[in-house]
Short mmCIF file of C-alpha atoms and ligand atoms in Angstrom, two decimals:
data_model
loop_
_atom_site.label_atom_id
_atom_site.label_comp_id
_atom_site.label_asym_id
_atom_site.label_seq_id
_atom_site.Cartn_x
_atom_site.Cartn_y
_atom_site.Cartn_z
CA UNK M 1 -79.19 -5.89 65.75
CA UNK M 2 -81.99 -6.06 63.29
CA UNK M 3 -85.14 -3.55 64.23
CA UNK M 4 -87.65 -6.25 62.78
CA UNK M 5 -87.21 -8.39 65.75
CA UNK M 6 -89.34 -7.47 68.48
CA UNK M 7 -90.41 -11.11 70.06
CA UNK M 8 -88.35 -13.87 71.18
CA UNK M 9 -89.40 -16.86 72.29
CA UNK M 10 -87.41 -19.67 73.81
CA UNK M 11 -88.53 -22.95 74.25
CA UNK M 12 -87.46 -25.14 77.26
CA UNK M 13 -86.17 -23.89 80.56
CA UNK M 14 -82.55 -25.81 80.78
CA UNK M 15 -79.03 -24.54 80.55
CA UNK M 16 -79.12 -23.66 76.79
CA UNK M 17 -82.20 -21.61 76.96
CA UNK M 18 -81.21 -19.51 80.00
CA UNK M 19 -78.06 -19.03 78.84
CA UNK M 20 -79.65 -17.91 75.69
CA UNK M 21 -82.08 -15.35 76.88
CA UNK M 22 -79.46 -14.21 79.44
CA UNK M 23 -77.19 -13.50 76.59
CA UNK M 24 -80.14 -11.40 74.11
CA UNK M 25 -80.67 -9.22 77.20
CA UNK M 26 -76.78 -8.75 77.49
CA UNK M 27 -76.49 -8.00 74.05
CA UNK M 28 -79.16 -5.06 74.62
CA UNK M 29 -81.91 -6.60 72.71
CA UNK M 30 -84.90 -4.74 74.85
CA UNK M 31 -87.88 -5.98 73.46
CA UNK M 32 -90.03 -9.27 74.61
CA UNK M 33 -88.58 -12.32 75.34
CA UNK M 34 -90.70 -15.44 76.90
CA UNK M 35 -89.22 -18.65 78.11
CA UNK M 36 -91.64 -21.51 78.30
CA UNK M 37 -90.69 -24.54 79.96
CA UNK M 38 -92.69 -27.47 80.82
CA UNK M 39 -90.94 -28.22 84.36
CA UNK M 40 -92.43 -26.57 87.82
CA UNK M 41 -88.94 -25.11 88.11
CA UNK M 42 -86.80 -21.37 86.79
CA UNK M 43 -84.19 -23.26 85.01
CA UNK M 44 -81.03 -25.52 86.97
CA UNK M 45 -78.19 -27.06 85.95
CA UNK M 46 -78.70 -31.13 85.59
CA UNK M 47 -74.72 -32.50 86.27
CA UNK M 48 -75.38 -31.81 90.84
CA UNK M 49 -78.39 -34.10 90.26
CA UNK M 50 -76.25 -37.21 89.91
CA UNK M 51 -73.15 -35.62 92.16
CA UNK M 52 -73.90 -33.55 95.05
CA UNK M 53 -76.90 -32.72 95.07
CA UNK M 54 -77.94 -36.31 95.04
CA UNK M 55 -75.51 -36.96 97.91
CA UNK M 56 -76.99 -33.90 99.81
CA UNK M 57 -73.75 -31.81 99.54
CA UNK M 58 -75.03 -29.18 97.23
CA UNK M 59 -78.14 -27.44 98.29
CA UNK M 60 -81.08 -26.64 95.86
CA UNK M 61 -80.06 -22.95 95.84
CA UNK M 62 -76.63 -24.13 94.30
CA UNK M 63 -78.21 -25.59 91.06
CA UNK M 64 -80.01 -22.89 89.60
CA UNK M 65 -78.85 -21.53 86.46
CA UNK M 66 -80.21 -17.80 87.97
CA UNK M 67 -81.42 -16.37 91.23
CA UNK M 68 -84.84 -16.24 91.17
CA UNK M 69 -85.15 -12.27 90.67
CA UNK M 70 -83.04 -12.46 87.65
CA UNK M 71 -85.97 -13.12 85.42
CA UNK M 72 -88.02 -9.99 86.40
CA UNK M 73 -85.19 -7.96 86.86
CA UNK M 74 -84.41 -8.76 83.19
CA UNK M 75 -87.81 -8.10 82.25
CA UNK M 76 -87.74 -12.00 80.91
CA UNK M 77 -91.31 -13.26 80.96
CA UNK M 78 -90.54 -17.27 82.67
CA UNK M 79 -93.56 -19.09 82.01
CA UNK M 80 -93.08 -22.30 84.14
CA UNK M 81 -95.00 -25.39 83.96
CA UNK M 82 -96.29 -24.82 80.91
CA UNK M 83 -95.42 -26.42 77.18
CA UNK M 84 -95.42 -25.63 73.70
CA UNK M 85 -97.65 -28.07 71.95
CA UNK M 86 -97.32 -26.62 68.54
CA UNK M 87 -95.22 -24.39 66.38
CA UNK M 88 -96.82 -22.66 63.34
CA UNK M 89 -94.02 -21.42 61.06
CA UNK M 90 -96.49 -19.89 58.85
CA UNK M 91 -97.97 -17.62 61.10
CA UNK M 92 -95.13 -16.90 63.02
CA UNK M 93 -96.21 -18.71 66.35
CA UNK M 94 -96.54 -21.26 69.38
CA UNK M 95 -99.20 -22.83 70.64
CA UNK M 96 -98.90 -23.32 74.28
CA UNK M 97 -100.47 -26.30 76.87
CA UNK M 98 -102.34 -23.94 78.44
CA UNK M 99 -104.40 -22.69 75.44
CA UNK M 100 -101.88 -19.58 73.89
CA UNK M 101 -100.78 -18.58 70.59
CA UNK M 102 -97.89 -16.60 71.46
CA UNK M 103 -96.06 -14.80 68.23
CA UNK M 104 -92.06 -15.12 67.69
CA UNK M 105 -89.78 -12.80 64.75
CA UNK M 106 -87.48 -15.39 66.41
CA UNK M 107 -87.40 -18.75 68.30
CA UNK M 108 -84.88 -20.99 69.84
CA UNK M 109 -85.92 -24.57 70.34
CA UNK M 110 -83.85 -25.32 73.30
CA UNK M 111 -85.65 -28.58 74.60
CA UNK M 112 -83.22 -30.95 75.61
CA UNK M 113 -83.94 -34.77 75.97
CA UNK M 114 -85.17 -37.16 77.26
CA UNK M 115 -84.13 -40.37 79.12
CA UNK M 116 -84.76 -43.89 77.70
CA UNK M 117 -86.71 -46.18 79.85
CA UNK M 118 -86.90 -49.97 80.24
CA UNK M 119 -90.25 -51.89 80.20
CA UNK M 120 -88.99 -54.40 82.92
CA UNK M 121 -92.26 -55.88 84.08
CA UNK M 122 -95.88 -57.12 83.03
CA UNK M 123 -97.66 -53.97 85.45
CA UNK M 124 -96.22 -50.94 87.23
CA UNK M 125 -94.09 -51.40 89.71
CA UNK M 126 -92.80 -49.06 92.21
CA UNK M 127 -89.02 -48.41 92.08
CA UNK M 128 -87.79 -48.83 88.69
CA UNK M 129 -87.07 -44.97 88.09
CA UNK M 130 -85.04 -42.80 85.53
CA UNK M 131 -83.13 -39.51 86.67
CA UNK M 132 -83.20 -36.59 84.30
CA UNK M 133 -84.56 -33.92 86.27
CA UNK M 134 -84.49 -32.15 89.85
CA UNK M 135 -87.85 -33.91 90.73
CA UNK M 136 -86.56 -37.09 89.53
CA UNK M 137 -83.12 -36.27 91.83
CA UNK M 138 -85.01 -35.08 95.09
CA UNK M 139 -87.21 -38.63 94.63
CA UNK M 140 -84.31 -40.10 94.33
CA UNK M 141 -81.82 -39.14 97.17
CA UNK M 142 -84.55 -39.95 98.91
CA UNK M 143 -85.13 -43.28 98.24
CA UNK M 144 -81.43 -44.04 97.88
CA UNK M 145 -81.23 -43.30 101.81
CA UNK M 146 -84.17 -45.63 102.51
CA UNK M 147 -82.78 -48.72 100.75
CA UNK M 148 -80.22 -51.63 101.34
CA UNK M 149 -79.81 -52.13 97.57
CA UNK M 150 -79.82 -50.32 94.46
CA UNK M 151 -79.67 -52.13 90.51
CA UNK M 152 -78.25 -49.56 88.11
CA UNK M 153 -79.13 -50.71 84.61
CA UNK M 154 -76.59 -48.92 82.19
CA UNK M 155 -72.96 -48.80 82.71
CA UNK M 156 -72.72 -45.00 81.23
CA UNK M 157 -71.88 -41.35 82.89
CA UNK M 158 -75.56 -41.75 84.82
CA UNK M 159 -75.04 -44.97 85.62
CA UNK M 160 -71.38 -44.29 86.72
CA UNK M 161 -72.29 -41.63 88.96
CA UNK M 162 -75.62 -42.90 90.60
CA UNK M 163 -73.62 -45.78 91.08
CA UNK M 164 -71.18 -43.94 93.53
CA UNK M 165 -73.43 -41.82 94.55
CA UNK M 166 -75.24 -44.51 95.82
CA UNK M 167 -72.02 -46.23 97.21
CA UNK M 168 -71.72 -43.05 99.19
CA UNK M 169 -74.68 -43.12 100.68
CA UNK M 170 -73.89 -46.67 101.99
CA UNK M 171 -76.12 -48.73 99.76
CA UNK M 172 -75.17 -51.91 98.14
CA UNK M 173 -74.64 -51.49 94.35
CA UNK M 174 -75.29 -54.06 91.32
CA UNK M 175 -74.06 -52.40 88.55
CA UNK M 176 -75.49 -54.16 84.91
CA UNK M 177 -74.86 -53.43 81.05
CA UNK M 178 -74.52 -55.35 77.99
CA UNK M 179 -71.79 -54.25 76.85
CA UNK M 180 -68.38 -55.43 78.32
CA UNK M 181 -66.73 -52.69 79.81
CA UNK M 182 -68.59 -49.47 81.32
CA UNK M 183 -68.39 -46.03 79.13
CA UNK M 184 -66.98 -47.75 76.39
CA UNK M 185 -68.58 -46.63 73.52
CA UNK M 186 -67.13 -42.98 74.57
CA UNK M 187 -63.72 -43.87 76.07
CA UNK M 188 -63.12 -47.80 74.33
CA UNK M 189 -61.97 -50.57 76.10
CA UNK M 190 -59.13 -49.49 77.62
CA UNK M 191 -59.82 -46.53 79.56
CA UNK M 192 -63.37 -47.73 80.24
CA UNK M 193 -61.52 -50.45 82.29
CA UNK M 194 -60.33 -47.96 84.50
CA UNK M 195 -64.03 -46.99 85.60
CA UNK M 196 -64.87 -50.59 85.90
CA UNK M 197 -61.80 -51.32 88.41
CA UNK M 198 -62.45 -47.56 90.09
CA UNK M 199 -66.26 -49.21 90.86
CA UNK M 200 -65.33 -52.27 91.77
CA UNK M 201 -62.54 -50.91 94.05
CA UNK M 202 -65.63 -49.20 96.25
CA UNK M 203 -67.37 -52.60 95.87
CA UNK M 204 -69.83 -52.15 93.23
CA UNK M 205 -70.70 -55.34 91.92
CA UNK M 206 -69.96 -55.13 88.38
CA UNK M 207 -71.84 -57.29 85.95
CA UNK M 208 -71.01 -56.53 82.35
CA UNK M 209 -72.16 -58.68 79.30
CA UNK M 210 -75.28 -59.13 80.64
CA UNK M 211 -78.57 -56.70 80.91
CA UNK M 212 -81.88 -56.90 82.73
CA UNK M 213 -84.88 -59.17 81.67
CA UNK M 214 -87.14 -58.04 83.95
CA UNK M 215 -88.26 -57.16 86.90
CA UNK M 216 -90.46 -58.57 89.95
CA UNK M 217 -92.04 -57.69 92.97
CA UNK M 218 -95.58 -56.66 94.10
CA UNK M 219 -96.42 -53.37 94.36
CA UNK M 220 -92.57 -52.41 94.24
CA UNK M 221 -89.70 -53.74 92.93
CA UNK M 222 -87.79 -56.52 94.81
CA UNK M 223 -85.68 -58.60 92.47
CA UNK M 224 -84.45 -58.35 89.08
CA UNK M 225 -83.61 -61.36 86.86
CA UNK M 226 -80.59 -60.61 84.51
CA UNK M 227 -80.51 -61.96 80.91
CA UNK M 228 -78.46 -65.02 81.95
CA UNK M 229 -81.47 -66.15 84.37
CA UNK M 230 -79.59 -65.19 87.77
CA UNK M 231 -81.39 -62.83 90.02
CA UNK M 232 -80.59 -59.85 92.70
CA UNK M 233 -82.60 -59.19 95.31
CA UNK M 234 -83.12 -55.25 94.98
CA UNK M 235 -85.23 -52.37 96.18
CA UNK M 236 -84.41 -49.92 93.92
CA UNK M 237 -83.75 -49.80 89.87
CA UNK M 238 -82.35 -47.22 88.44
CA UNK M 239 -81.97 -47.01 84.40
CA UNK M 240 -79.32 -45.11 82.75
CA UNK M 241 -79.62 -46.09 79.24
CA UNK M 242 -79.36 -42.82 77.09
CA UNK M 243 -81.42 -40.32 75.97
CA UNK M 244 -83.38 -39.41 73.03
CA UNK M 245 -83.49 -35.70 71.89
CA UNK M 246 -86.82 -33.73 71.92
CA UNK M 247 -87.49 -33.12 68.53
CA UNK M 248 -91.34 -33.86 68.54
CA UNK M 249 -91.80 -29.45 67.85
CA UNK M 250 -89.20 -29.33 65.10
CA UNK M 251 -91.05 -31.99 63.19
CA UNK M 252 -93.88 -31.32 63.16
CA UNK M 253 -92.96 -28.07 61.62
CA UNK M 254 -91.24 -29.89 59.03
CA UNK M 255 -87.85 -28.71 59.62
CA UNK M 256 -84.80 -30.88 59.65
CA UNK M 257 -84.46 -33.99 62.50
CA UNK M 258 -81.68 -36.63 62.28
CA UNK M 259 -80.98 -37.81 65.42
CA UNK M 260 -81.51 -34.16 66.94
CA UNK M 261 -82.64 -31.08 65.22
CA UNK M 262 -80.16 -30.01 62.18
CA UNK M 263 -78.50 -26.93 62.58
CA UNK M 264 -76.18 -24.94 60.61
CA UNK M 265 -72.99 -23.46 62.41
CA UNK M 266 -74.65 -20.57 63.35
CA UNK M 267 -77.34 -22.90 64.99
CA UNK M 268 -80.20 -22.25 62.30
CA UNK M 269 -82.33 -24.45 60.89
CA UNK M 270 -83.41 -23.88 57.47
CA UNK M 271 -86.19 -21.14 58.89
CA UNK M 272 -83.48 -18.69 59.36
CA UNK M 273 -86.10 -17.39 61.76
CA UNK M 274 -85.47 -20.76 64.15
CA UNK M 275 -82.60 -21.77 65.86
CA UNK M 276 -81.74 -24.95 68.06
CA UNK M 277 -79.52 -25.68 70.73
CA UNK M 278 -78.09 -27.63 73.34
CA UNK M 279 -78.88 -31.51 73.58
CA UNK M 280 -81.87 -31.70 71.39
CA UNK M 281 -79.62 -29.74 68.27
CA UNK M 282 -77.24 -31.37 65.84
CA UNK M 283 -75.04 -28.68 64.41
CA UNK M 284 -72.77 -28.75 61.66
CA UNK M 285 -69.09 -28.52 63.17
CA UNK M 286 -67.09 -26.16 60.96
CA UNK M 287 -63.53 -27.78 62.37
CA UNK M 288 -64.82 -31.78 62.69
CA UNK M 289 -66.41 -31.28 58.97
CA UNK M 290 -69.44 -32.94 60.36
CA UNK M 291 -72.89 -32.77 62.04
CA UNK M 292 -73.05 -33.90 65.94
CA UNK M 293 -74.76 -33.65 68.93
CA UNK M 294 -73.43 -33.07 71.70
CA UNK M 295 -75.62 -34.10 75.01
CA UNK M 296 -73.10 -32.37 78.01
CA UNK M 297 -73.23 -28.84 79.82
CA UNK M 298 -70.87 -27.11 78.37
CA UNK M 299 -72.51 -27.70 75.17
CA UNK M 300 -75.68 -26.45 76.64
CA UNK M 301 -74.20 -23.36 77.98
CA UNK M 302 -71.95 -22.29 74.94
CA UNK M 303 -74.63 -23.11 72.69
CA UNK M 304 -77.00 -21.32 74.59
CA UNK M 305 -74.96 -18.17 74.54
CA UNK M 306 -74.22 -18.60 70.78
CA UNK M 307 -77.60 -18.53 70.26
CA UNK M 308 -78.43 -15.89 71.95
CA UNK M 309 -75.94 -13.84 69.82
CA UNK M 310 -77.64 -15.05 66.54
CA UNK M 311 -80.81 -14.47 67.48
CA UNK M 312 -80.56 -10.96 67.72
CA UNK M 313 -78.44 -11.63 63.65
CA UNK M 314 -74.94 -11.88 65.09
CA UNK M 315 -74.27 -14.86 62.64
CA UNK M 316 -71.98 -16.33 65.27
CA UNK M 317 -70.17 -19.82 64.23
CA UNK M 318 -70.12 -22.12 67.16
CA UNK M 319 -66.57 -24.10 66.96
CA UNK M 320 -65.85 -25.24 70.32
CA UNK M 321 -64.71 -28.65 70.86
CA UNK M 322 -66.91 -30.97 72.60
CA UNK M 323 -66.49 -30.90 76.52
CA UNK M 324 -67.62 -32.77 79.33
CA UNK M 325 -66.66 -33.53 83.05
CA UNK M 326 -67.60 -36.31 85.56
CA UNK M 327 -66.79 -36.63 89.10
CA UNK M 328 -67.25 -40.67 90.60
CA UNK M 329 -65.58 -40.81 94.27
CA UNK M 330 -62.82 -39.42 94.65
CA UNK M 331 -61.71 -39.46 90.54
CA UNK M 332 -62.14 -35.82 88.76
CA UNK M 333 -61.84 -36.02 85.12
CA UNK M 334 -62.52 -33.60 81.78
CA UNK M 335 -62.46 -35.15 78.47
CA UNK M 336 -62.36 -32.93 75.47
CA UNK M 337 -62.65 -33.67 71.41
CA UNK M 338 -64.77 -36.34 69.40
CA UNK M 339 -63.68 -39.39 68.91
CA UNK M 340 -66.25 -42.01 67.24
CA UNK M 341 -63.03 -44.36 65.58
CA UNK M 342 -59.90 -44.53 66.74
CA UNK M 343 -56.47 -46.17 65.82
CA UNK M 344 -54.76 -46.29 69.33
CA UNK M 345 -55.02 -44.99 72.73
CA UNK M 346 -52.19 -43.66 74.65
CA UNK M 347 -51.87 -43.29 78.31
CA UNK M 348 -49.39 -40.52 80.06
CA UNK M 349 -49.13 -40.97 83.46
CA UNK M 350 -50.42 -43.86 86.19
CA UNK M 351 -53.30 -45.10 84.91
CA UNK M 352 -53.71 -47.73 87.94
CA UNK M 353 -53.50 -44.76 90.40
CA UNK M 354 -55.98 -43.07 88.13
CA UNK M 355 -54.03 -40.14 87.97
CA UNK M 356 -53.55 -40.23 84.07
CA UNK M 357 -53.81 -38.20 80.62
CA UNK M 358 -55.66 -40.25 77.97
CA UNK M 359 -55.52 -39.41 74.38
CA UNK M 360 -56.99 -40.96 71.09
CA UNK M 361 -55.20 -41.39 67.90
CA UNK M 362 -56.46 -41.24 64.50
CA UNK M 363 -53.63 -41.42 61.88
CA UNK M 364 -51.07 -40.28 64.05
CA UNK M 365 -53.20 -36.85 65.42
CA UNK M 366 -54.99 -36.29 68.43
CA UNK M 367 -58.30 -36.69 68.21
CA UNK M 368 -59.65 -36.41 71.60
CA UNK M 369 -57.82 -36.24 74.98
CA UNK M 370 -59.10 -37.08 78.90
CA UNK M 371 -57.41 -35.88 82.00
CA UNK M 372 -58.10 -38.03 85.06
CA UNK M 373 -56.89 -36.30 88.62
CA UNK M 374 -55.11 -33.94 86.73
CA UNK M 375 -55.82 -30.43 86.03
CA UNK M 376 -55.15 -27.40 84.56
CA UNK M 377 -54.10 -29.08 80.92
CA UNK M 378 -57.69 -28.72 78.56
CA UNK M 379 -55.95 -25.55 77.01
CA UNK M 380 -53.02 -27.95 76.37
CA UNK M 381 -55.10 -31.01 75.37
CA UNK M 382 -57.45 -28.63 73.15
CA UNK M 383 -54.62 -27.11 71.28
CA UNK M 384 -53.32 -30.19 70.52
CA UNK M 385 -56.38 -31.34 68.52
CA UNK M 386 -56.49 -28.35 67.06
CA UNK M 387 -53.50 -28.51 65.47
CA UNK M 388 -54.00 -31.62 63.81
CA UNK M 389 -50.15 -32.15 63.98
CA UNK M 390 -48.84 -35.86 63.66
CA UNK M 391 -47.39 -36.43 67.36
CA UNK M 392 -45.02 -39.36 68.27
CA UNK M 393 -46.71 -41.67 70.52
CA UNK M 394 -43.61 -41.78 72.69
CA UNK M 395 -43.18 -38.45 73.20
CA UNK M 396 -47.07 -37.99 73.88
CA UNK M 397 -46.79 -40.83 76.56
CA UNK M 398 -43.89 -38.81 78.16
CA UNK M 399 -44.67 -36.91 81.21
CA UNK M 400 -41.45 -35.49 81.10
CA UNK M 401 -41.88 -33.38 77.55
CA UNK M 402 -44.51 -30.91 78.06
CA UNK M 403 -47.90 -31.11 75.69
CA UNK M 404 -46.75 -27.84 74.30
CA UNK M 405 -43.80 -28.96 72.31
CA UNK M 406 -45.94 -31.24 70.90
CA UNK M 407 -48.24 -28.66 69.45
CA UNK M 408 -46.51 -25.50 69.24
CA UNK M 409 -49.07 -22.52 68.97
C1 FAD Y 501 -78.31 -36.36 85.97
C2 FAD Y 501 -77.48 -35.70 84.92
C3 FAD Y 501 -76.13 -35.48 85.14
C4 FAD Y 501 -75.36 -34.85 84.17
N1 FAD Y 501 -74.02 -34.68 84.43
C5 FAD Y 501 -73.25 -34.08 83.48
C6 FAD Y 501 -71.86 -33.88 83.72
O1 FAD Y 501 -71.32 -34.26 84.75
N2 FAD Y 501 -71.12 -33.27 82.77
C7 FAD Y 501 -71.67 -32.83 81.60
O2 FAD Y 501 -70.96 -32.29 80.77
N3 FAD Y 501 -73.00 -33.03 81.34
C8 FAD Y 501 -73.79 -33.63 82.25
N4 FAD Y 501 -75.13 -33.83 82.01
C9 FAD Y 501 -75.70 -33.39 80.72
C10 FAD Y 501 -76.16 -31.94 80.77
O3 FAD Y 501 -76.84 -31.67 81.94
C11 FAD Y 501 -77.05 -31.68 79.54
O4 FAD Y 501 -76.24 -31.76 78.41
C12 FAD Y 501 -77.74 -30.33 79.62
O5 FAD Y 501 -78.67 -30.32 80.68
C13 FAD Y 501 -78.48 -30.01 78.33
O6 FAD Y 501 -79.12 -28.78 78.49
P1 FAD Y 501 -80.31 -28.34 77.51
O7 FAD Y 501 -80.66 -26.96 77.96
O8 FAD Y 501 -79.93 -28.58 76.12
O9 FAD Y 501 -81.52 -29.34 77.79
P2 FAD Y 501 -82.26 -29.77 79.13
O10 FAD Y 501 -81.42 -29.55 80.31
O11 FAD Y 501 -82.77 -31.15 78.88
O12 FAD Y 501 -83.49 -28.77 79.20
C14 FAD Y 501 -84.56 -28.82 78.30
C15 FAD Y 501 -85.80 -28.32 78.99
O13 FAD Y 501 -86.80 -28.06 78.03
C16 FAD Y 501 -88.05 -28.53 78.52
N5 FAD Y 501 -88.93 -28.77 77.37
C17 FAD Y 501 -88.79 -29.70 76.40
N6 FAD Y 501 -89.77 -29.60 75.48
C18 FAD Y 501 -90.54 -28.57 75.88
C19 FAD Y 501 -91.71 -27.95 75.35
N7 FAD Y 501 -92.29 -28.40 74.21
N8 FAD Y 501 -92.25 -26.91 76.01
C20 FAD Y 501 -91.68 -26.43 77.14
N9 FAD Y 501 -90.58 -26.97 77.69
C21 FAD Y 501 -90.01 -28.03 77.07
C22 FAD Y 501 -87.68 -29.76 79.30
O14 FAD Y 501 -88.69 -30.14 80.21
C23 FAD Y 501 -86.39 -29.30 79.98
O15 FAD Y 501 -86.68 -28.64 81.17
C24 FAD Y 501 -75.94 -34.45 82.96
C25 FAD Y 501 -77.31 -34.69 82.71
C26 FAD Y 501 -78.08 -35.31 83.70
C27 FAD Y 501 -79.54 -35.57 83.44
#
């Protein structure tokens, strides 16, 4: 651990940035570390907000990252509801909301993103909402219990879930996107068709091909016309369209944004003295040969934790692949890898009793892989990617030969 570090500050209070000033305390860095983060809230995990704690089976107490002594007891000052405006590389500082100038020997921008929104209507209306935070998520289990009908604009993982979330909750669902099947710019046409049957199956009315012009009501919202001039009476909207990282600190100090802020492997930008991670960081990938951004927990919390490492000079390189989970009803999946183009997918398994293994092909190799109602096989799925071995399609759709003679260790 280098002695010329004696003030850390970390920037944005989600996963990624309490992971990484758990982790520099860990490590037995003992000098002063601040985490500033513009929400009212000690930081919380963000996947309950569309899951249970939206249906009202996972208390408040069950999404926080920490309990609420941690930060004291770790001698971590949490500076809550505030913001840094302003980073000043020269000087070695931030400029916070509330009027500070707060010095760093080292930073981590960790400050996530933020959802896309829809300009639906002429003047505000009431009722057309985004979900991104706990706030957002407490506003709108509420609401979801006080309505007949919900539109969900955006046929992705937030739409997906809000959309049986709300189903659970008993409220009629329109479900809307553009594209033609749901989550298939991740999972492609085929697999995405299992979410679309898996939603219509708990009668969500699925309208693919075909988005939202705009919306009407009064003071709140109470119909939506779709782009092929029907409408749907509704009393709630809720968009699900993406997100855009939060790069708005990292440019202005002139350090490198594409589509997220660039990182190196060991999460540094090109201030050696700055690191970023979780959603709002694009990091080289030593093993995909690539830059990408990742926008899913465990991203945030290995990132985080990587960080925190290199922070304090460990020079860590962060090589995990990509991760992410969903829960919809009564379907559990993971899906693991990268896949952007693909060759062919291959199912294992009973896809129309959604109890499946999904991979993706690129020139013969495994790519990326998806369990659905099945568990216990990531390790499996992860070191076949890894191994970048040509598999048989036959023997890969096979439930019989197990994933491990595909890829021997
Ligand atoms: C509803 C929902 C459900 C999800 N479900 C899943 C799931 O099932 N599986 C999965 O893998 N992933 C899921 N995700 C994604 C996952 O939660 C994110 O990838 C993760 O939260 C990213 O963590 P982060 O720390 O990088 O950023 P964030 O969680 O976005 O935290 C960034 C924080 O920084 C703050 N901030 C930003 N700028 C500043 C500033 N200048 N000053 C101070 N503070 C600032 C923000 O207000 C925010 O609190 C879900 C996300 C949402 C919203």
């Amino acid at each position: 651990m280098s002695d010329d570090i004696h003030d850390i500050v970390i920037v944005g209070g989600g996963l990624a940035a309490a992971k990484a000033a758990e982790t520099v305390r860990s490590d037995g860095f003992d000098g002063n570390v601040t985490v500033i983060t513009e929400e009212p809230e000690r930081p919380y995990e963000r996947p309950p907000l569309s899951k249970g704690f939206l249906t009202g089976d996972k208390t408040v107490d069950e999404v926080y990252v920490h309990d609420a002594d941690f930060y004291a007891q770790q001698n971590i000052a949490l500076r809550v509801g505030d913001a840094v405006t302003e980073l000043d590389t020269a000087s070695g500082e931030v400029l916070t909301r509330s009027g500070d100038r707060l010095p760093y020997d080292r930073l981590l921008l960790a400050t996530g993103a933020t959802p896309r929104r829809l300009s639906l209507s002429d003047r505000p209306l009431d009722g057309i909402v985004v979900l991104r935070t706990l706030a957002d998520s407490r506003r709108l289990a509420e609401r979801l219990r006080a309505v007949d009908h919900v539109t969900v604009v955006g046929a992705g993982w937030i739409g997906c879930e809000v959309a049986a979330a709300a189903r659970t909750l008993g409220a009629q669902v329109t479900m809307v996107d553009p594209l033609d099947v749901p989550l298939v710019r991740v999972l492609g046409a085929e697999v995405g068709r299992v979410f679309a049957d898996l939603h219509t199956d708990h009668d969500v009315d699925v309208r693919m091909g075909l988005g939202v012009d705009q919306a009407g009501g009064t003071d709140t919202v109470e119909q939506v016309t779709l782009t092929d001039g029907s409408t749907i009476d509704t009393q709630l909207v809720v968009v699900g369209i993406g997100v855009t990282p939060r790069v708005d600190l990292a440019e202005g100090a002139r350090l490198g944004v594409d589509d997220g802020i660039v990182v190196d492997q060991t999460l540094a930008t090109h201030d050696p003295r700055i690191l970023a991670a979780g959603d709002a960081a694009r990091a080289w990938h030593p093993s995909l040969g690539r830059h990408i951004r990742v926008e899913h927990w465990a991203n945030a919390l290995n990132q985080g934790q990587t960080a925190g490492h290199n922070l304090l000079g460990a020079g860590e390189s962060y090589d995990r692949l990509p991760y992410f989970f969903s829960d919809q009803y009564d379907l559990g999946m993971e899906y693991t890898g990268h896949a952007e183009d693909w060759d062919r997918v291959v199912f294992r398994g009973a896809p129309e009793r959604r109890e499946f293994l999904a991979f993706w092909l690129r020139d013969g190799r495994v790519i990326a892989g998806m369990n659905v109602n099945i568990w216990d096989v990531m390790d499996q799925i992860q070191t076949l990617i890894r191994s970048g071995v040509q598999v048989d399609p036959s023997r890969l759709a096979n439930p019989d030969i197990p994933l491990e003679q595909l890829a021997p260790r």
